[in-house]
Each structure stands twice: as C-alpha cells, then as structure tokens.
Short mmCIF file of C-alpha atoms and ligand atoms in Angstrom, two decimals:
data_model
loop_
_atom_site.label_atom_id
_atom_site.label_comp_id
_atom_site.label_asym_id
_atom_site.label_seq_id
_atom_site.Cartn_x
_atom_site.Cartn_y
_atom_site.Cartn_z
CA MET A 1 -92.24 28.23 -190.85
CA THR A 2 -94.21 31.04 -189.21
CA ARG A 3 -92.24 32.49 -186.28
CA VAL A 4 -94.44 33.04 -183.23
CA LEU A 5 -93.51 34.38 -179.81
CA SER A 6 -95.73 33.04 -177.04
CA VAL A 7 -95.97 35.52 -174.15
CA ALA A 8 -96.98 33.54 -171.10
CA PRO A 9 -96.97 34.04 -167.33
CA GLU A 10 -96.38 30.32 -166.72
CA CYS A 11 -95.34 27.36 -168.83
CA VAL A 12 -94.60 23.68 -168.31
CA PRO A 13 -91.94 22.40 -167.55
CA LEU A 14 -90.66 25.53 -165.80
CA ILE A 15 -93.52 26.98 -163.76
CA LYS A 16 -97.17 25.98 -163.36
CA THR A 17 -100.19 26.98 -161.30
CA GLY A 18 -102.92 25.77 -163.66
CA GLY A 19 -104.00 24.71 -167.12
CA LEU A 20 -102.52 27.74 -168.89
CA ALA A 21 -99.05 26.36 -168.17
CA ASP A 22 -99.90 23.00 -169.73
CA VAL A 23 -101.29 24.66 -172.84
CA ALA A 24 -98.37 27.08 -173.27
CA GLY A 25 -96.00 24.16 -172.71
CA ALA A 26 -97.65 21.76 -175.15
CA LEU A 27 -98.35 24.12 -178.05
CA PRO A 28 -94.80 24.64 -179.38
CA ALA A 29 -94.30 20.92 -180.04
CA ALA A 30 -97.83 20.47 -181.41
CA LEU A 31 -97.45 23.52 -183.68
CA ALA A 32 -94.02 22.50 -184.96
CA GLU A 33 -95.81 19.83 -186.98
CA CYS A 34 -98.06 22.52 -188.51
CA GLY A 35 -95.40 24.89 -189.80
CA VAL A 36 -95.13 27.13 -186.74
CA ALA A 37 -91.85 27.80 -184.91
CA MET A 38 -92.89 28.99 -181.47
CA ARG A 39 -90.65 30.35 -178.74
CA THR A 40 -91.86 31.34 -175.29
CA LEU A 41 -91.21 34.48 -173.24
CA LEU A 42 -91.61 34.05 -169.47
CA PRO A 43 -90.98 36.23 -166.43
CA GLY A 44 -87.67 35.33 -164.84
CA TYR A 45 -89.05 33.87 -161.63
CA PRO A 46 -86.43 31.90 -159.67
CA ALA A 47 -87.93 28.61 -160.95
CA VAL A 48 -87.60 29.78 -164.54
CA LEU A 49 -84.02 31.03 -164.24
CA GLY A 50 -83.07 27.90 -162.33
CA GLY A 51 -84.71 25.57 -164.85
CA LEU A 52 -83.20 26.92 -168.06
CA ALA A 53 -80.13 25.37 -169.65
CA ASP A 54 -77.60 26.97 -172.03
CA THR A 55 -78.65 30.48 -171.11
CA ARG A 56 -77.10 33.50 -172.71
CA SER A 57 -77.91 37.16 -172.34
CA GLU A 58 -79.49 38.76 -175.41
CA ARG A 59 -80.25 42.32 -174.38
CA ARG A 60 -80.43 44.70 -171.44
CA TRP A 61 -82.67 47.44 -170.14
CA ASP A 62 -81.24 50.02 -167.74
CA ASP A 63 -84.63 50.79 -166.27
CA LEU A 64 -87.56 48.50 -166.95
CA PHE A 65 -90.36 49.58 -164.63
CA GLY A 66 -88.06 50.52 -161.80
CA GLY A 67 -84.92 48.46 -162.18
CA PRO A 68 -82.40 46.98 -164.58
CA ALA A 69 -83.32 43.87 -166.55
CA ARG A 70 -81.88 41.46 -169.07
CA LEU A 71 -83.32 39.10 -171.59
CA LEU A 72 -81.94 35.59 -171.36
CA GLN A 73 -82.34 32.91 -173.98
CA GLY A 74 -82.21 29.29 -172.94
CA ARG A 75 -83.64 25.81 -173.32
CA ALA A 76 -85.86 23.53 -171.30
CA GLY A 77 -86.87 20.17 -172.74
CA ASP A 78 -87.28 20.72 -176.47
CA GLY A 79 -88.41 24.31 -176.03
CA VAL A 80 -86.63 27.59 -176.73
CA PHE A 81 -87.36 30.16 -174.02
CA TYR A 82 -86.70 33.79 -173.32
CA ALA A 83 -86.71 34.76 -169.67
CA LEU A 84 -87.04 38.34 -168.53
CA ASP A 85 -84.52 38.52 -165.72
CA ALA A 86 -85.73 41.51 -163.69
CA PRO A 87 -84.88 40.84 -160.04
CA HIS A 88 -86.85 43.85 -158.74
CA LEU A 89 -90.01 42.29 -160.21
CA TYR A 90 -89.57 38.53 -160.06
CA ASP A 91 -86.83 37.53 -157.65
CA ARG A 92 -88.96 36.81 -154.58
CA PRO A 93 -90.32 33.78 -152.76
CA GLY A 94 -93.96 32.71 -153.18
CA GLY A 95 -95.93 32.06 -156.37
CA PRO A 96 -96.02 33.77 -159.76
CA TYR A 97 -98.90 36.04 -158.78
CA GLN A 98 -99.15 35.81 -155.01
CA ASP A 99 -97.01 35.75 -151.91
CA ALA A 100 -96.76 32.67 -149.71
CA ASP A 101 -99.91 33.72 -147.83
CA GLY A 102 -102.01 33.85 -150.99
CA ARG A 103 -102.10 37.65 -151.31
CA ASP A 104 -101.67 39.12 -154.80
CA TRP A 105 -98.34 40.90 -155.22
CA PRO A 106 -99.20 44.61 -154.98
CA ASP A 107 -97.09 45.43 -158.05
CA ASN A 108 -98.59 42.77 -160.33
CA ASP A 109 -99.57 45.42 -162.86
CA ILE A 110 -95.99 46.51 -163.50
CA ARG A 111 -94.63 42.97 -163.14
CA PHE A 112 -96.61 41.93 -166.19
CA ALA A 113 -96.43 45.29 -167.96
CA ALA A 114 -92.67 44.69 -167.99
CA LEU A 115 -93.22 41.30 -169.62
CA CYS A 116 -95.37 43.01 -172.27
CA ARG A 117 -92.75 45.70 -172.84
CA ALA A 118 -90.07 43.05 -173.31
CA ALA A 119 -92.28 41.22 -175.82
CA THR A 120 -92.81 44.47 -177.71
CA ASP A 121 -89.07 45.13 -177.85
CA ILE A 122 -88.42 41.60 -179.14
CA ALA A 123 -91.09 42.20 -181.77
CA ALA A 124 -89.47 45.47 -182.82
CA ASP A 125 -85.79 44.56 -182.68
CA GLY A 126 -85.69 40.77 -182.61
CA ALA A 127 -83.58 38.77 -180.20
CA ALA A 128 -80.30 37.39 -181.50
CA GLY A 129 -81.57 37.71 -185.05
CA TRP A 130 -84.91 36.00 -184.38
CA ARG A 131 -87.94 38.22 -184.99
CA PRO A 132 -91.47 36.94 -184.48
CA GLN A 133 -94.09 37.37 -187.20
CA ALA A 134 -96.92 36.88 -184.73
CA LEU A 135 -97.40 36.97 -180.98
CA HIS A 136 -99.53 34.59 -178.91
CA LEU A 137 -100.75 36.42 -175.80
CA HIS A 138 -101.99 34.45 -172.83
CA ASP A 139 -104.53 36.08 -170.49
CA TRP A 140 -104.38 39.47 -168.75
CA GLN A 141 -100.68 39.12 -168.03
CA ALA A 142 -99.92 39.56 -171.74
CA GLY A 143 -102.83 41.90 -172.48
CA LEU A 144 -100.83 45.12 -172.79
CA VAL A 145 -98.75 43.91 -175.74
CA PRO A 146 -101.11 45.20 -178.46
CA ALA A 147 -101.33 48.56 -176.69
CA TYR A 148 -97.53 48.87 -176.50
CA LEU A 149 -97.13 47.68 -180.11
CA ARG A 150 -99.44 50.45 -181.30
CA GLY A 151 -97.06 52.97 -179.80
CA ALA A 152 -93.79 51.29 -180.73
CA MET A 153 -94.58 49.88 -184.16
CA PRO A 154 -97.30 51.86 -185.91
CA LYS A 155 -96.32 49.98 -189.07
CA GLY A 156 -95.03 46.47 -189.67
CA ALA A 157 -95.95 45.05 -186.27
CA PRO A 158 -96.40 41.29 -185.92
CA GLY A 159 -99.96 40.02 -185.74
CA THR A 160 -101.41 39.32 -182.30
CA LEU A 161 -103.65 36.55 -181.03
CA MET A 162 -105.08 37.08 -177.54
CA THR A 163 -106.12 33.84 -175.85
CA ILE A 164 -108.53 33.88 -172.92
CA HIS A 165 -107.87 31.04 -170.50
CA ASN A 166 -110.16 32.41 -167.80
CA ILE A 167 -112.29 35.54 -168.10
CA ALA A 168 -112.55 35.77 -164.31
CA PHE A 169 -109.11 37.40 -164.22
CA ALA A 170 -109.47 40.90 -165.70
CA GLY A 171 -106.03 42.22 -164.80
CA ALA A 172 -107.72 45.24 -163.23
CA THR A 173 -105.71 48.02 -161.66
CA PRO A 174 -106.58 51.58 -160.53
CA ALA A 175 -107.01 54.31 -163.13
CA ASP A 176 -104.22 56.39 -161.59
CA ARG A 177 -101.69 53.75 -162.74
CA LEU A 178 -101.99 54.97 -166.35
CA GLY A 179 -98.72 56.88 -166.22
CA VAL A 180 -96.82 54.17 -164.38
CA LEU A 181 -97.94 51.65 -166.96
CA ASP A 182 -97.02 53.98 -169.80
CA LEU A 183 -100.48 53.79 -171.33
CA PRO A 184 -102.05 56.52 -173.48
CA GLU A 185 -104.72 58.50 -171.67
CA ALA A 186 -106.83 58.43 -174.84
CA GLY A 187 -107.22 54.68 -174.38
CA PHE A 188 -108.97 55.05 -171.06
CA THR A 189 -112.51 54.89 -172.44
CA SER A 190 -115.17 52.20 -172.63
CA GLU A 191 -114.01 51.50 -176.21
CA GLY A 192 -110.48 51.10 -174.90
CA PHE A 193 -109.09 49.49 -171.76
CA GLU A 194 -111.35 51.17 -169.20
CA PHE A 195 -113.28 48.57 -167.23
CA TYR A 196 -115.75 49.80 -164.61
CA GLY A 197 -113.59 52.79 -163.78
CA ARG A 198 -110.33 50.85 -163.67
CA ILE A 199 -107.72 49.78 -166.19
CA SER A 200 -108.10 46.20 -167.41
CA THR A 201 -105.05 44.77 -169.12
CA LEU A 202 -107.18 41.90 -170.43
CA LYS A 203 -109.54 44.39 -172.05
CA ALA A 204 -106.63 46.19 -173.70
CA GLY A 205 -105.75 42.87 -175.30
CA LEU A 206 -109.33 42.09 -176.29
CA VAL A 207 -109.83 45.48 -177.92
CA TRP A 208 -106.56 45.70 -179.84
CA ALA A 209 -105.34 42.17 -180.60
CA ASP A 210 -105.87 41.14 -184.22
CA ARG A 211 -107.66 37.97 -183.21
CA ILE A 212 -109.08 36.51 -180.02
CA SER A 213 -109.39 32.91 -179.04
CA THR A 214 -110.54 30.99 -176.04
CA VAL A 215 -110.03 27.43 -175.01
CA SER A 216 -113.29 25.78 -176.04
CA PRO A 217 -116.17 26.49 -178.42
CA THR A 218 -118.79 26.43 -175.67
CA TYR A 219 -116.81 28.89 -173.53
CA ALA A 220 -116.50 31.18 -176.57
CA ALA A 221 -120.30 31.24 -176.78
CA GLU A 222 -120.69 31.66 -173.01
CA LEU A 223 -118.33 34.64 -173.03
CA MET A 224 -120.68 36.53 -175.33
CA ARG A 225 -123.57 36.30 -172.87
CA PRO A 226 -124.01 38.81 -170.03
CA GLU A 227 -124.53 36.09 -167.39
CA THR A 228 -121.27 34.32 -168.19
CA GLY A 229 -119.14 36.95 -169.91
CA GLY A 230 -117.48 38.34 -166.79
CA GLY A 231 -118.28 41.90 -167.90
CA PHE A 232 -116.53 41.43 -171.26
CA ASP A 233 -119.50 40.06 -173.22
CA GLY A 234 -120.12 43.39 -174.97
CA VAL A 235 -116.51 43.75 -176.08
CA LEU A 236 -116.51 40.18 -177.35
CA ARG A 237 -119.85 40.44 -179.14
CA ALA A 238 -118.54 43.52 -180.92
CA ARG A 239 -115.61 41.42 -182.16
CA ALA A 240 -117.54 38.19 -182.68
CA GLU A 241 -116.07 37.66 -186.14
CA ASP A 242 -112.56 37.67 -184.73
CA VAL A 243 -113.27 35.23 -181.88
CA SER A 244 -112.51 31.49 -182.12
CA GLY A 245 -113.10 28.73 -179.61
CA ILE A 246 -110.25 26.24 -179.94
CA LEU A 247 -110.38 23.27 -177.63
CA ASN A 248 -107.33 22.47 -175.55
CA GLY A 249 -105.66 19.14 -176.04
CA ILE A 250 -103.22 17.28 -173.87
CA ASP A 251 -99.75 15.95 -174.52
CA LEU A 252 -100.40 12.25 -175.13
CA GLU A 253 -96.90 11.22 -174.17
CA ALA A 254 -96.76 13.25 -170.99
CA TRP A 255 -100.15 11.85 -169.99
CA ALA A 256 -99.83 8.27 -171.18
CA PRO A 257 -101.62 5.87 -168.81
CA PRO A 258 -99.44 3.28 -167.06
CA PHE A 259 -101.67 0.52 -168.53
CA ARG A 260 -102.96 -0.48 -171.97
CA SER A 261 -106.52 -1.47 -171.16
CA PRO A 262 -108.90 -0.46 -168.36
CA ARG A 263 -108.23 -3.79 -166.64
CA GLY A 264 -104.72 -2.58 -165.93
CA LYS A 265 -106.25 0.03 -163.65
CA ARG A 266 -106.99 -2.47 -160.87
CA ARG A 267 -103.49 -2.56 -159.49
CA HIS A 268 -103.34 1.23 -159.36
CA LYS A 269 -106.72 1.44 -157.69
CA ALA A 270 -105.70 -1.04 -155.00
CA ALA A 271 -102.49 0.90 -154.42
CA LEU A 272 -104.44 4.13 -154.03
CA ARG A 273 -106.80 2.63 -151.48
CA ALA A 274 -103.83 1.33 -149.56
CA GLU A 275 -102.04 4.68 -149.74
CA PHE A 276 -105.06 6.51 -148.33
CA GLY A 277 -106.22 3.81 -145.91
CA LEU A 278 -109.58 3.43 -147.62
CA PRO A 279 -111.49 0.15 -147.15
CA GLN A 280 -112.88 -2.01 -149.96
CA ALA A 281 -116.18 -0.55 -151.17
CA PRO A 282 -118.94 -1.56 -153.59
CA GLY A 283 -119.14 1.81 -155.37
CA PRO A 284 -116.76 3.77 -157.60
CA LEU A 285 -113.54 5.27 -156.26
CA CYS A 286 -113.85 8.93 -157.29
CA VAL A 287 -111.01 11.45 -157.45
CA VAL A 288 -110.72 15.23 -157.67
CA VAL A 289 -107.56 17.15 -158.65
CA SER A 290 -108.27 20.85 -158.52
CA ARG A 291 -107.56 24.33 -157.36
CA LEU A 292 -109.98 24.84 -154.48
CA THR A 293 -111.94 27.93 -155.47
CA HIS A 294 -115.59 28.89 -155.76
CA GLN A 295 -115.31 28.37 -159.53
CA LYS A 296 -114.56 24.70 -159.09
CA GLY A 297 -117.81 23.88 -157.23
CA ILE A 298 -116.07 21.99 -154.45
CA ASP A 299 -118.60 23.28 -151.89
CA LEU A 300 -121.41 21.69 -153.92
CA LEU A 301 -119.55 18.42 -153.92
CA VAL A 302 -119.06 18.48 -150.15
CA ASP A 303 -122.82 19.05 -149.74
CA ALA A 304 -123.69 16.31 -152.23
CA LEU A 305 -121.32 13.72 -150.71
CA PRO A 306 -124.03 11.62 -149.01
CA ALA A 307 -125.46 10.79 -152.47
CA LEU A 308 -122.13 9.19 -153.38
CA LEU A 309 -121.22 7.62 -150.07
CA GLY A 310 -124.73 6.23 -149.54
CA GLN A 311 -124.22 4.06 -152.61
CA GLY A 312 -120.86 2.72 -151.60
CA GLY A 313 -118.77 5.31 -153.43
CA GLN A 314 -115.49 6.75 -152.20
CA LEU A 315 -113.68 10.02 -152.76
CA ILE A 316 -110.07 11.20 -152.70
CA VAL A 317 -109.44 14.93 -153.18
CA LEU A 318 -106.11 16.57 -153.98
CA GLY A 319 -106.10 20.34 -154.08
CA SER A 320 -105.28 23.62 -152.45
CA GLY A 321 -106.81 27.06 -152.44
CA GLU A 322 -109.38 28.99 -150.43
CA PRO A 323 -109.04 28.29 -146.70
CA ALA A 324 -112.81 27.80 -146.21
CA LEU A 325 -112.92 25.12 -148.90
CA GLU A 326 -109.82 23.42 -147.55
CA ALA A 327 -111.47 23.38 -144.12
CA ALA A 328 -114.75 22.01 -145.47
CA LEU A 329 -112.89 19.21 -147.21
CA ARG A 330 -110.79 18.42 -144.17
CA GLY A 331 -114.03 18.27 -142.17
CA ALA A 332 -115.53 15.79 -144.65
CA GLY A 333 -112.37 13.72 -144.49
CA ASP A 334 -112.65 13.55 -140.69
CA LEU A 335 -116.37 12.80 -140.77
CA TYR A 336 -116.51 10.06 -143.42
CA ARG A 337 -114.23 7.06 -143.50
CA ASN A 338 -114.70 6.77 -147.28
CA VAL A 339 -113.38 10.27 -147.95
CA ALA A 340 -109.68 11.12 -148.01
CA VAL A 341 -108.27 14.60 -148.51
CA ARG A 342 -104.77 15.78 -149.33
CA ILE A 343 -104.30 19.54 -149.23
CA GLY A 344 -101.41 20.60 -151.41
CA TYR A 345 -100.03 20.62 -154.94
CA ASP A 346 -98.51 17.30 -155.95
CA GLU A 347 -98.06 16.38 -159.58
CA ALA A 348 -96.98 12.77 -158.91
CA LEU A 349 -99.97 12.16 -156.66
CA SER A 350 -102.29 13.73 -159.23
CA ARG A 351 -101.09 11.11 -161.72
CA ARG A 352 -101.64 8.26 -159.27
CA LEU A 353 -105.17 9.51 -158.61
CA ILE A 354 -106.01 9.84 -162.28
CA ALA A 355 -104.62 6.39 -163.04
CA GLY A 356 -106.19 4.59 -160.08
CA GLY A 357 -109.60 6.25 -159.82
CA ASP A 358 -112.77 4.88 -161.39
CA ALA A 359 -114.18 8.34 -161.97
CA ILE A 360 -112.91 11.92 -161.89
CA LEU A 361 -115.27 14.65 -160.68
CA VAL A 362 -115.21 18.20 -162.09
CA PRO A 363 -118.23 20.02 -160.61
CA SER A 364 -117.19 23.51 -161.79
CA ARG A 365 -119.60 26.44 -161.85
CA PHE A 366 -117.82 27.49 -165.04
CA GLU A 367 -114.83 25.92 -166.77
CA PRO A 368 -113.16 27.47 -169.83
CA CYS A 369 -111.81 24.09 -170.93
CA GLY A 370 -110.65 21.95 -168.05
CA LEU A 371 -107.82 19.49 -168.42
CA THR A 372 -108.37 16.91 -165.72
CA GLN A 373 -111.42 15.44 -167.46
CA LEU A 374 -109.19 14.93 -170.52
CA TYR A 375 -106.59 13.13 -168.41
CA GLY A 376 -109.49 11.10 -167.03
CA LEU A 377 -110.73 10.09 -170.49
CA ARG A 378 -107.25 8.98 -171.50
CA HIS A 379 -106.95 6.87 -168.32
CA ALA A 380 -110.42 5.27 -168.53
CA THR A 381 -111.30 7.26 -165.42
CA LEU A 382 -114.83 8.30 -166.34
CA PRO A 383 -115.48 12.03 -165.95
CA LEU A 384 -118.48 13.34 -164.08
CA VAL A 385 -118.66 17.02 -165.01
CA ALA A 386 -120.81 20.12 -164.91
CA LEU A 387 -122.28 20.90 -168.32
CA THR A 388 -120.34 24.11 -168.91
CA GLY A 389 -117.53 25.43 -171.13
CA GLY A 390 -115.01 22.87 -172.29
CA LEU A 391 -116.45 20.22 -170.00
CA ALA A 392 -119.57 20.26 -172.19
CA ASP A 393 -117.40 19.98 -175.30
CA THR A 394 -115.39 16.96 -174.19
CA VAL A 395 -117.62 14.60 -172.24
CA ILE A 396 -120.47 12.61 -173.81
CA ALA A 397 -123.12 11.98 -171.19
CA ALA A 398 -124.41 8.46 -170.59
CA ASN A 399 -127.96 9.25 -171.67
CA ASP A 400 -130.12 6.75 -173.52
CA ALA A 401 -129.23 8.07 -176.97
CA ALA A 402 -125.48 8.00 -176.36
CA LEU A 403 -125.66 4.56 -174.76
CA LYS A 404 -127.69 3.20 -177.66
CA ILE A 405 -125.06 4.14 -180.22
CA GLY A 406 -122.18 3.32 -177.89
CA VAL A 407 -120.45 6.67 -177.55
CA ALA A 408 -121.00 7.65 -173.90
CA THR A 409 -117.87 8.55 -171.97
CA GLY A 410 -119.10 10.07 -168.71
CA PHE A 411 -121.77 11.84 -166.68
CA THR A 412 -122.99 15.44 -166.69
CA PHE A 413 -125.16 17.75 -164.62
CA ALA A 414 -126.34 21.36 -164.67
CA PRO A 415 -123.62 23.63 -163.21
CA GLY A 416 -124.14 25.10 -159.77
CA ASP A 417 -127.08 22.81 -158.98
CA ARG A 418 -126.55 20.59 -155.95
CA THR A 419 -129.62 18.44 -156.61
CA ALA A 420 -128.51 17.84 -160.18
CA LEU A 421 -125.06 16.86 -158.91
CA GLU A 422 -126.62 14.39 -156.46
CA GLN A 423 -128.64 12.86 -159.28
CA ALA A 424 -125.58 12.58 -161.47
CA LEU A 425 -123.62 10.89 -158.66
CA SER A 426 -126.50 8.44 -158.18
CA GLY A 427 -126.68 7.77 -161.90
CA MET A 428 -122.94 7.15 -162.00
CA CYS A 429 -123.18 4.67 -159.11
CA ALA A 430 -126.05 2.86 -160.86
CA THR A 431 -123.93 2.58 -164.01
CA TYR A 432 -121.01 1.31 -161.95
CA ARG A 433 -123.22 -1.54 -160.77
CA GLN A 434 -123.41 -2.69 -164.42
CA PRO A 435 -119.80 -3.73 -165.02
CA ASP A 436 -120.24 -4.48 -168.73
CA LEU A 437 -121.70 -1.06 -169.39
CA TRP A 438 -119.00 0.64 -167.30
CA ALA A 439 -116.29 -1.26 -169.17
CA ARG A 440 -117.77 -0.21 -172.53
CA MET A 441 -117.76 3.41 -171.43
CA GLN A 442 -114.16 3.06 -170.35
CA LYS A 443 -113.25 1.84 -173.82
CA ASN A 444 -115.12 4.76 -175.39
CA ALA A 445 -113.29 7.13 -173.07
CA MET A 446 -109.83 5.79 -173.95
CA ARG A 447 -110.66 6.08 -177.66
CA HIS A 448 -111.88 9.67 -177.37
CA PRO A 449 -109.39 11.99 -179.14
CA VAL A 450 -107.82 14.30 -176.56
CA ASP A 451 -104.64 15.16 -178.47
CA TRP A 452 -103.69 18.54 -179.91
CA GLY A 453 -104.05 17.45 -183.54
CA ALA A 454 -107.05 19.35 -184.84
CA SER A 455 -106.66 22.27 -182.47
CA ALA A 456 -103.01 22.79 -183.34
CA GLY A 457 -104.09 23.03 -186.97
CA ARG A 458 -106.59 25.74 -186.09
CA TYR A 459 -104.00 27.78 -184.18
CA ALA A 460 -101.55 27.38 -187.04
CA ALA A 461 -104.15 28.68 -189.50
CA LEU A 462 -104.78 31.71 -187.29
CA PHE A 463 -101.09 32.48 -186.99
CA ALA A 464 -100.65 32.12 -190.75
CA ALA A 465 -103.53 34.56 -191.28
CA ILE A 466 -102.15 37.26 -188.98
CA ALA A 467 -98.39 36.79 -189.50
CA HIS A 468 -96.47 39.81 -190.68
CA ARG A 469 -94.62 38.88 -193.86
P1 LIG B 1 -107.31 25.59 -163.95
O1 LIG B 1 -106.35 26.06 -164.99
O2 LIG B 1 -108.54 26.43 -163.83
O3 LIG B 1 -106.68 25.37 -162.61
P2 LIG B 1 -107.44 23.12 -165.52
O4 LIG B 1 -108.24 21.89 -165.34
O5 LIG B 1 -107.44 23.75 -166.87
O6 LIG B 1 -107.88 24.16 -164.40
O7 LIG B 1 -105.90 22.81 -165.20
C1 LIG B 1 -105.48 22.46 -163.91
C2 LIG B 1 -104.14 21.79 -164.03
O8 LIG B 1 -103.48 21.85 -162.76
C3 LIG B 1 -104.24 20.34 -164.37
O9 LIG B 1 -103.07 19.95 -165.06
C4 LIG B 1 -104.30 19.67 -162.99
O10 LIG B 1 -103.88 18.35 -163.02
C5 LIG B 1 -103.34 20.54 -162.23
N1 LIG B 1 -103.61 20.62 -160.78
C6 LIG B 1 -104.57 21.33 -160.16
N2 LIG B 1 -104.48 21.19 -158.82
C7 LIG B 1 -103.45 20.35 -158.60
C8 LIG B 1 -102.85 19.81 -157.40
N3 LIG B 1 -103.31 20.13 -156.21
N4 LIG B 1 -101.79 18.99 -157.54
C9 LIG B 1 -101.32 18.68 -158.79
N5 LIG B 1 -101.84 19.16 -159.93
C10 LIG B 1 -102.88 19.99 -159.85
#
C-alpha cells in the first residue's frame, strides 16, 4: 500500500462548504481499492474536533504561528484523520474561511500556513509511526507544503500532488508577510510564488509540487489558456507535462437515489411541490443547488426565467452566497408563483430536490468539475449545464447525433450567454413534452458512470509514480 497524507481545508463528513470536501472525503475509500492508504489532515475547527472519535494526541508545538498546538489523531466514519488543534487559529465561530458575516478571516494566510507546517512535520517525523510516502495537497490552503518541504527535507521528502479545485482562489497575501509565513525571500519572483506583486500560496504549490492535477480534463485545458487560467496559465503551460485532468466521481452509496427507476421519482416530485406550495404545471420541475456567486451564473438564470416559465416550467432554488444574488432570487420568488427559493445550506433538502426534480440547472460561467450534475444523472434528474469545465465532460447534450445513437443525458449551452441559456431552457421544455424521449434520456442518465472507479485508478497511478520509497 502507498501511504498518502491528504492535506485538506475541509472534508466530508466533518466539515464542508463545497465540492472539495466531497472529493477529499470520498477519495480515501475509493483509493483503498487501488493500493493507496490515505489519511487526512484537517484544521481543528470546532466541527472537526467535535466530530472525531477515539482521539489521541500525537505531538505538540509550543509556538505554531503564534500559539501552542497539538496534533490529534482520530476517526470519523471509516476514515483516519489528523486534526491540527490550534485554538488561536481555528477555535472561533463562523465558517472555515470566513466569519459569520462572510468576511475572510484576516489571518487566513497563517491559519493555513500552520496546516502546511504540520503536514511538513508529519512528513519529516511521521505521526505515531505512520509516515506518508506522498502528500495530496488541496487548493491554496495546502499550497505552501512543497515550499516548506524544500526547507525541511532537502532529501528524502515524500512526493507531492497539488490538486486545483478552483483556480479562482489564489491564496494571495501581501508581500510583507514573507517573514511571518517563514518563506524564503529568494522564492519571491515570477518563477516562484510571486503573483502580481503578492504572495500566492497556490502558486507556490503549482511551481514546486511534483505533479499537478485538476478535477476534469476540460478544466485542465481551460487553465492553460489566458482567458480562463485565472492568471496561472503561464505557470501551468510551463508544467504541461506534469498536469493531469482527473474527473471527480461521487460516492454511489452516499448518493443512491431513493428509487430504482425514473418512475419512482413521481412521489418525490409531488412531495416537493407540496413542500414548496407549487401548483401542478405542464413543464419540467427544475432545481438548483448551489453556492450563489458570480461563477455560478445565477444572475443569468434569473434573467432567463421567462423562457422556462412561459413553457410551463417551474424552479426551486436552494443556495446561499452573495447578498445581491440572494436578493435577486428572493425577488423572482415573490414575482413568479412557479418559482420557489430557499436561502440557506441544507443537505437534506438538497437531496429531496435532486430526487424530486425533473431537471437540475447548472448555468456556471466556469466550473472546474461540478458535482450536482453528477447527482442529477444518478437520480434521472436531467442536467442542463453550461458547456464549460467538468460540466462539458459529464453531460451529453440532446443534439441530433446523440439522440440518434441513444446516448443523450442532458442539455447544454454556451457559458455566460443569456440567449443561449434561454434557447437551452426552451429546448429542454420541448423535449419534456415528448415523454418517451425524456424517459429514454433518464435511463441514459442513470446508466452514465459517475463513480470514482477510473479516476481513483488514475490518482493511484500518480501517487505510485511520486511516492518516496
Ligand atoms: P462548488 O465546490 O464550487 O461549490 P460543486 O458542484 O463542486 O461546487 O460542489 C458543491 C457541493 O455543495 C455539492 O455537494 C452541493 O450539493 C453542495 N451544496 C451547495 N450549496 C448547497 C446548499 N445550499 N445546501 C446543501 N448543499 C449545497
């Protein structure tokens, strides 16, 4: 077995704000079948410390970025976790990255530098006799690990794989934080971690990790282009040979539909309509489960709503995020009787929506992989998605060619284009009016492989290639 330490800022079942947590949570079990023994290091947020069982203390730091800290080992579900218990950094109300009002914690740079330092110390010394041969680094929060390893372990360091879940988060912090972060001044160049005059912890990872991956093949290609590379396209092109696009999967058991065939959906759809006070309607019942940010294209959807509602469609949105988008959605909910909006984060409701909806809408401007369209496929809830990133890699559009050979699973449109979205909504409603065709697409969708199988194999091969023996 190859021993791998996953260094993650969030992980199911302990703490989640988005897809990264699902991926970090699902990989250890998926990889166990491919010869990889993965353990996960998380910040000791209250939810993490409270959720771990059988904890024991494995090591201590007298002063880790401004306060004492300990490393705890524990279990959650089938997973083995290390939690960095550092109260001065993590013991506070609010979210992993932001306070309750949605403002980034001002000390986020050292909060995650500490996580990286702890990972480096585990790599160097092991924890209770367990020493990783490779490290899996998730996003900017884990980006400093390769930089710290270079200092701490010039020889014999474990291999590192840096995974980009979303290039939009650079982990940027002012240049004068070099000393605080314990980074070498020589690294502050355009070939190192300098990023438009600031330090980028993501860039440190991209420059010095042994390998780089991202969460879909199309996103990997998009990241190398100036328009979609978030400022990192040059760095990534320079390392093109080391970059892989590995599609996310989902945990089939955790996301098993509560029915065996699409017919079983009816009961759940009726229950949803009742729950939200929606009338019967001739068009598809569409659902959205999303963070409400500019990335997710929710504003486009609000503008395009008449194209859906005019054909008898309905919409239920569950999400939270930017106040302006929340307000726009609330406004649409007040204006249209066939639109219902629930602002908030609610896992149980998200499952009811995905089970009961006819279609799930993902109108993102960009989307590294996207998970909700995968849940949709598994639940015969046909995805309507923007043709970008992992959405393009997972949904087969109902065009003539795909319909002819019977493989269509959903509907697509050009990202960021309101007119194209309106056309796609119209096309979806027209398809819905052909029940046989819709039912065939539902069967295709449920058959579409959305498990971790092939992707877990690709991760395992990467870890085997970089593992320190
Ligand atoms: P991202 O990571 O950019 O937010 P993904 O589609 O990769 O997007 O993952 C989002 C995850 O968070 C999915 O598991 C989705 O179901 C979940 N999610 C997003 N918003 C909510 C919400 N308001 N309530 C419950 N689950 C949500």
